Amino acid sequence: MEAPGHAAARPTIVSLNPCLDAILVAIAPPEQVLALSHYSRDPASSSLAPEARARFAFTGGTAEEVLAAAPDLVLASTFIEPATRAAFERLGIRVATFGAPATVADSITQVRAVAALTGNAAQGERLVAAMAAATRPDPAARPIPTLLWQPGQIVPGEQTLIADLLRRHGFANFAAARGLGQADYVALESLLAAPPAVLLVAGDSAGQSHPLLTRLKDTRVEPFAGNLINCGGPSVLAASTRLRAIRAGLE
Amino acid sequence: MNRAVWVFAGLLALLLPLSLLAGRVWINPFDVAGSGPNAAIILMELRLPRAILAVVIGAGLGAAGAAMQGYLRNPLADPGLFGIAPMAALGAVASFWFGAALPVPPQWSLPLMALAGAMLGMVALALIAGRGVSDGAGSVGSGLALFTLAGLMIASLAGALTALAITLAPNAFALSQIVLWLNGALTDRSWHEVWLAAPLVALGLGMLAAAGKSLDALTLGEEAARSLGVDPKRLLALLVAGVGLTVGASVAVAGIIGFVGLIVPHLVRPLTDRMPSSLMLPSALAGACLVLAADSIVRILPLVTELRLGIALSLIGAPFFLWLLLRLRRGQV
Amino acid sequence: MLAAENLALVRGHRPVLTDVSARLEPGTITAIVGPNGAGKSSLLLALAGLLPAQGGAVTLDGRALANLGLNERARQIGYLPQTPDIAWDVAAEKLIALGRLPHGDDGHDAIAAAITALALEPLRARPVSQLSGGERARVLLARVLAGEPAWILADEPLAALDLAHQLNLIAHFKACARGGQGVVLVLHDLALAMNHASRVLVLHEGALVADGPPDIALAPAVIEKVWGVAIQWLGEPGRKALSPV
């Protein structure tokens, strides 16, 4: 039971964005979070563990569902529909939006902002400390040319969170070295003609599931879960664990 | 062996090695090892299975088109008209939802469900249209008319269900996968697809070939053909099975590729005596040439991603179809 | 002998033939006549084994047609449909060769004989689209003859032809009958039936109302009853003409 005067310190929240969902689940008490976004309900796109998923309610993101939940605060991405945002503000519901972080530092800043906004500063700092520890780069590590092959056979650009994570864990951005930018397409044949030392496959197109990928002599092919690429916050921990495991397997 | 067989067999022999050179990466045929890392793998694991798959699919679709035009006695017939291709596509789309429930490795769930869709379409067609052809108890032409209508109905039902599946797509990503897949392509196929499709297409081709003489008799009309001993039920079964297998197998591995069955018999017919049975083998060879050539071209076009084969063939096929209609109007076919 | 025994045919819920019986002998020309909708084409189709009967049976040399294998029946009975419906522009000789399908052989001799019998030698390689109506009719008849059937059943084979071609084709049918084949023709023109058939079957609303030599089966009394017209026959036997009274 909140003491009077502290009610505003821990506002009730509805989140409309899966990345913000993950941060909330990590730092906020369940009773504060009235609902998460529907993306987090689908195991294929969610980064939440099944036990976590079971404890929360979800909305489809429509204004009327949010209104029914009557939260103090709505967390959303900067791409929230303008009409929906206006509706919330008309109804007296506060909306806070967040963009996609471009670096680990950005993600840490974002976690702190969410923590402050929701009155969970201490828990926020714990998450931030874990993120910082997980992503501390090893200066002695020799960078290995790596290509991250995302769904649709596209590659991430230099100014993305996943690129920063790869760099910190000793994976050099092979796509950038070949002059490819954000969301550029890489065909299987092109990949084979100039192969990276490590290929991280995050999609399941015909080329990405091709049997010949198991038979490349000079390229190490590792699957990489798609839901580790999309978000900052707690995902950074899971992505770091995966990357460290891959790196260890290469030594 | 008629002239058409020699012409298209020769063309195929020419196109096959050329197709191995088509791709974004230049490989010197006389110095494969020196053409870069993985050049041999590119040739043997990407281009060769893809070329063979193009040949297999083209042969199946070409022969299916020739058989269909013979059966419907109409030069505008196309295997897509049967509803088999849309049903196979529906099966493939359904695999995005239910494929995980099947007790097979995940990469087989799509082809198997596509084949299941084709089989279902075949059975529905035989059940509905089979009534009309049993003893000629309907009016003249009702057998074929019923068959065409049944095929159209199945095609539109399959299309509607596929559209429904698209609107119910769990997320935008699955949606784009489905839509992409429906436009057929041979991109990055492997030997697995060849081993799946080739035996099925071969079986289907055998069935279509067995229907050859009966299709010849149909030249004289349904009644005259029956008077010559043609068994309409057997013919329907052979045709439905043959087209179902050839078209179903190709949809299973490559998505929807159209117009081959429509175009190819027209290219072939002037070089033969025009009897349906004479068209089958040349249509298979010409279909192989067409799909192989089109697939080679999409591989070297300087677009960001590969132009999908289904789209490329539609771009060729639709104007051809229009030209065909105009010629028919002038009574020249 | 090709026989219909108490044949009853129903299409939809309409009775098309009721209790039709007739025994046809080889070596003769039998004409089936009647007004539109009398059931002539249906009777011919039933005799050819192409339309199953709901009652009675059609027998060939004592065996029920329905029990014959498809190819065996096709070897014995050749059927020429009313409307030529040729799907592809093939050469005449390819079309004629289709007649060998029930035999499953090349049948070069039979095909050559049919071509010769119908004077089609100069036309054999020509595509059917370049043939005149009369030539096409001869090609289609040659297809039937190439199968060397014991029975030739033709549905209004003379309907669309010019007079000269009509007489030409009739002469061929007569030659077939003389050669021992049984010829059954559905005819619309009563004079042709009168002059060239040795036996006439008159159908009226699905029933056989007359069966016998043309003089008797096509007597004015029968014609008045079935067609509702009072007529008389004028002219020599074999050259008779119909004239209203």
PDB file of N, CA, C and O in Angstrom, chain A residues 82-106:
ATOM      1  N   PRO A  82       0.562   9.614 -34.069  1.00  0.00           N
ATOM      2  CA  PRO A  82       0.243  10.940 -33.518  1.00  0.00           C
ATOM      3  C   PRO A  82      -1.192  11.020 -32.989  1.00  0.00           C
ATOM      4  O   PRO A  82      -1.442  11.634 -31.955  1.00  0.00           O
ATOM      5  N   ALA A  83      -2.121  10.366 -33.715  1.00  0.00           N
ATOM      6  CA  ALA A  83      -3.513  10.429 -33.287  1.00  0.00           C
ATOM      7  C   ALA A  83      -3.692   9.740 -31.940  1.00  0.00           C
ATOM      8  O   ALA A  83      -4.404  10.240 -31.055  1.00  0.00           O
ATOM      9  N   THR A  84      -3.012   8.614 -31.748  1.00  0.00           N
ATOM     10  CA  THR A  84      -3.123   7.889 -30.486  1.00  0.00           C
ATOM     11  C   THR A  84      -2.531   8.722 -29.359  1.00  0.00           C
ATOM     12  O   THR A  84      -3.119   8.845 -28.272  1.00  0.00           O
ATOM     13  N   ARG A  85      -1.375   9.314 -29.621  1.00  0.00           N
ATOM     14  CA  ARG A  85      -0.738  10.126 -28.583  1.00  0.00           C
ATOM     15  C   ARG A  85      -1.635  11.285 -28.182  1.00  0.00           C
ATOM     16  O   ARG A  85      -1.808  11.594 -27.002  1.00  0.00           O
ATOM     17  N   ALA A  86      -2.211  11.947 -29.194  1.00  0.00           N
ATOM     18  CA  ALA A  86      -3.110  13.074 -28.907  1.00  0.00           C
ATOM     19  C   ALA A  86      -4.298  12.608 -28.072  1.00  0.00           C
ATOM     20  O   ALA A  86      -4.753  13.322 -27.169  1.00  0.00           O
ATOM     21  N   ALA A  87      -4.802  11.423 -28.380  1.00  0.00           N
ATOM     22  CA  ALA A  87      -5.944  10.904 -27.622  1.00  0.00           C
ATOM     23  C   ALA A  87      -5.583  10.745 -26.147  1.00  0.00           C
ATOM     24  O   ALA A  87      -6.347  11.140 -25.261  1.00  0.00           O
ATOM     25  N   PHE A  88      -4.424  10.189 -25.876  1.00  0.00           N
ATOM     26  CA  PHE A  88      -4.008  10.006 -24.472  1.00  0.00           C
ATOM     27  C   PHE A  88      -3.925  11.348 -23.763  1.00  0.00           C
ATOM     28  O   PHE A  88      -4.416  11.512 -22.644  1.00  0.00           O
ATOM     29  N   GLU A  89      -3.305  12.306 -24.467  1.00  0.00           N
ATOM     30  CA  GLU A  89      -3.118  13.598 -23.800  1.00  0.00           C
ATOM     31  C   GLU A  89      -4.450  14.281 -23.555  1.00  0.00           C
ATOM     32  O   GLU A  89      -4.664  14.907 -22.523  1.00  0.00           O
ATOM     33  N   ARG A  90      -5.373  14.109 -24.489  1.00  0.00           N
ATOM     34  CA  ARG A  90      -6.716  14.655 -24.274  1.00  0.00           C
ATOM     35  C   ARG A  90      -7.350  14.064 -23.038  1.00  0.00           C
ATOM     36  O   ARG A  90      -8.102  14.707 -22.319  1.00  0.00           O
ATOM     37  N   LEU A  91      -7.091  12.784 -22.799  1.00  0.00           N
ATOM     38  CA  LEU A  91      -7.701  12.080 -21.668  1.00  0.00           C
ATOM     39  C   LEU A  91      -6.916  12.276 -20.384  1.00  0.00           C
ATOM     40  O   LEU A  91      -7.205  11.641 -19.372  1.00  0.00           O
ATOM     41  N   GLY A  92      -5.904  13.111 -20.431  1.00  0.00           N
ATOM     42  CA  GLY A  92      -5.159  13.402 -19.214  1.00  0.00           C
ATOM     43  C   GLY A  92      -4.150  12.336 -18.842  1.00  0.00           C
ATOM     44  O   GLY A  92      -3.707  12.256 -17.700  1.00  0.00           O
ATOM     45  N   ILE A  93      -3.763  11.487 -19.788  1.00  0.00           N
ATOM     46  CA  ILE A  93      -2.764  10.454 -19.503  1.00  0.00           C
ATOM     47  C   ILE A  93      -1.415  10.939 -20.024  1.00  0.00           C
ATOM     48  O   ILE A  93      -1.288  11.320 -21.182  1.00  0.00           O
ATOM     49  N   ARG A  94      -0.406  10.884 -19.164  1.00  0.00           N
ATOM     50  CA  ARG A  94       0.925  11.351 -19.557  1.00  0.00           C
ATOM     51  C   ARG A  94       1.589  10.325 -20.467  1.00  0.00           C
ATOM     52  O   ARG A  94       1.497   9.110 -20.231  1.00  0.00           O
ATOM     53  N   VAL A  95       2.255  10.825 -21.540  1.00  0.00           N
ATOM     54  CA  VAL A  95       2.952   9.922 -22.465  1.00  0.00           C
ATOM     55  C   VAL A  95       4.425  10.287 -22.490  1.00  0.00           C
ATOM     56  O   VAL A  95       4.780  11.453 -22.631  1.00  0.00           O
ATOM     57  N   ALA A  96       5.276   9.291 -22.318  1.00  0.00           N
ATOM     58  CA  ALA A  96       6.717   9.511 -22.445  1.00  0.00           C
ATOM     59  C   ALA A  96       7.227   8.623 -23.573  1.00  0.00           C
ATOM     60  O   ALA A  96       6.970   7.422 -23.593  1.00  0.00           O
ATOM     61  N   THR A  97       7.955   9.214 -24.559  1.00  0.00           N
ATOM     62  CA  THR A  97       8.418   8.405 -25.696  1.00  0.00           C
ATOM     63  C   THR A  97       9.937   8.279 -25.689  1.00  0.00           C
ATOM     64  O   THR A  97      10.649   9.174 -25.223  1.00  0.00           O
ATOM     65  N   PHE A  98      10.400   7.183 -26.232  1.00  0.00           N
ATOM     66  CA  PHE A  98      11.828   6.894 -26.286  1.00  0.00           C
ATOM     67  C   PHE A  98      12.179   6.363 -27.672  1.00  0.00           C
ATOM     68  O   PHE A  98      11.432   5.571 -28.249  1.00  0.00           O
ATOM     69  N   GLY A  99      13.328   6.784 -28.190  1.00  0.00           N
ATOM     70  CA  GLY A  99      13.780   6.296 -29.492  1.00  0.00           C
ATOM     71  C   GLY A  99      14.582   5.026 -29.323  1.00  0.00           C
ATOM     72  O   GLY A  99      14.719   4.485 -28.227  1.00  0.00           O
ATOM     73  N   ALA A 100      15.099   4.500 -30.447  1.00  0.00           N
ATOM     74  CA  ALA A 100      15.946   3.310 -30.389  1.00  0.00           C
ATOM     75  C   ALA A 100      17.375   3.739 -30.086  1.00  0.00           C
ATOM     76  O   ALA A 100      17.940   4.575 -30.793  1.00  0.00           O
ATOM     77  N   PRO A 101      17.985   3.183 -29.049  1.00  0.00           N
ATOM     78  CA  PRO A 101      19.353   3.617 -28.694  1.00  0.00           C
ATOM     79  C   PRO A 101      20.352   3.184 -29.764  1.00  0.00           C
ATOM     80  O   PRO A 101      20.259   2.100 -30.309  1.00  0.00           O
ATOM     81  N   ALA A 102      21.309   4.079 -30.068  1.00  0.00           N
ATOM     82  CA  ALA A 102      22.282   3.785 -31.114  1.00  0.00           C
ATOM     83  C   ALA A 102      23.574   3.198 -30.558  1.00  0.00           C
ATOM     84  O   ALA A 102      24.399   2.680 -31.310  1.00  0.00           O
ATOM     85  N   THR A 103      23.786   3.298 -29.264  1.00  0.00           N
ATOM     86  CA  THR A 103      24.986   2.731 -28.656  1.00  0.00           C
ATOM     87  C   THR A 103      24.614   2.181 -27.278  1.00  0.00           C
ATOM     88  O   THR A 103      23.525   2.446 -26.764  1.00  0.00           O
ATOM     89  N   VAL A 104      25.533   1.461 -26.685  1.00  0.00           N
ATOM     90  CA  VAL A 104      25.317   0.938 -25.334  1.00  0.00           C
ATOM     91  C   VAL A 104      25.149   2.098 -24.357  1.00  0.00           C
ATOM     92  O   VAL A 104      24.302   2.079 -23.456  1.00  0.00           O
ATOM     93  N   ALA A 105      25.939   3.145 -24.560  1.00  0.00           N
ATOM     94  CA  ALA A 105      25.833   4.317 -23.678  1.00  0.00           C
ATOM     95  C   ALA A 105      24.443   4.923 -23.762  1.00  0.00           C
ATOM     96  O   ALA A 105      23.833   5.284 -22.759  1.00  0.00           O
ATOM     97  N   ASP A 106      23.932   5.027 -24.983  1.00  0.00           N
ATOM     98  CA  ASP A 106      22.577   5.536 -25.167  1.00  0.00           C
ATOM     99  C   ASP A 106      21.573   4.672 -24.415  1.00  0.00           C
ATOM    100  O   ASP A 106      20.628   5.181 -23.800  1.00  0.00           O
TER     101      ASP A 106
END
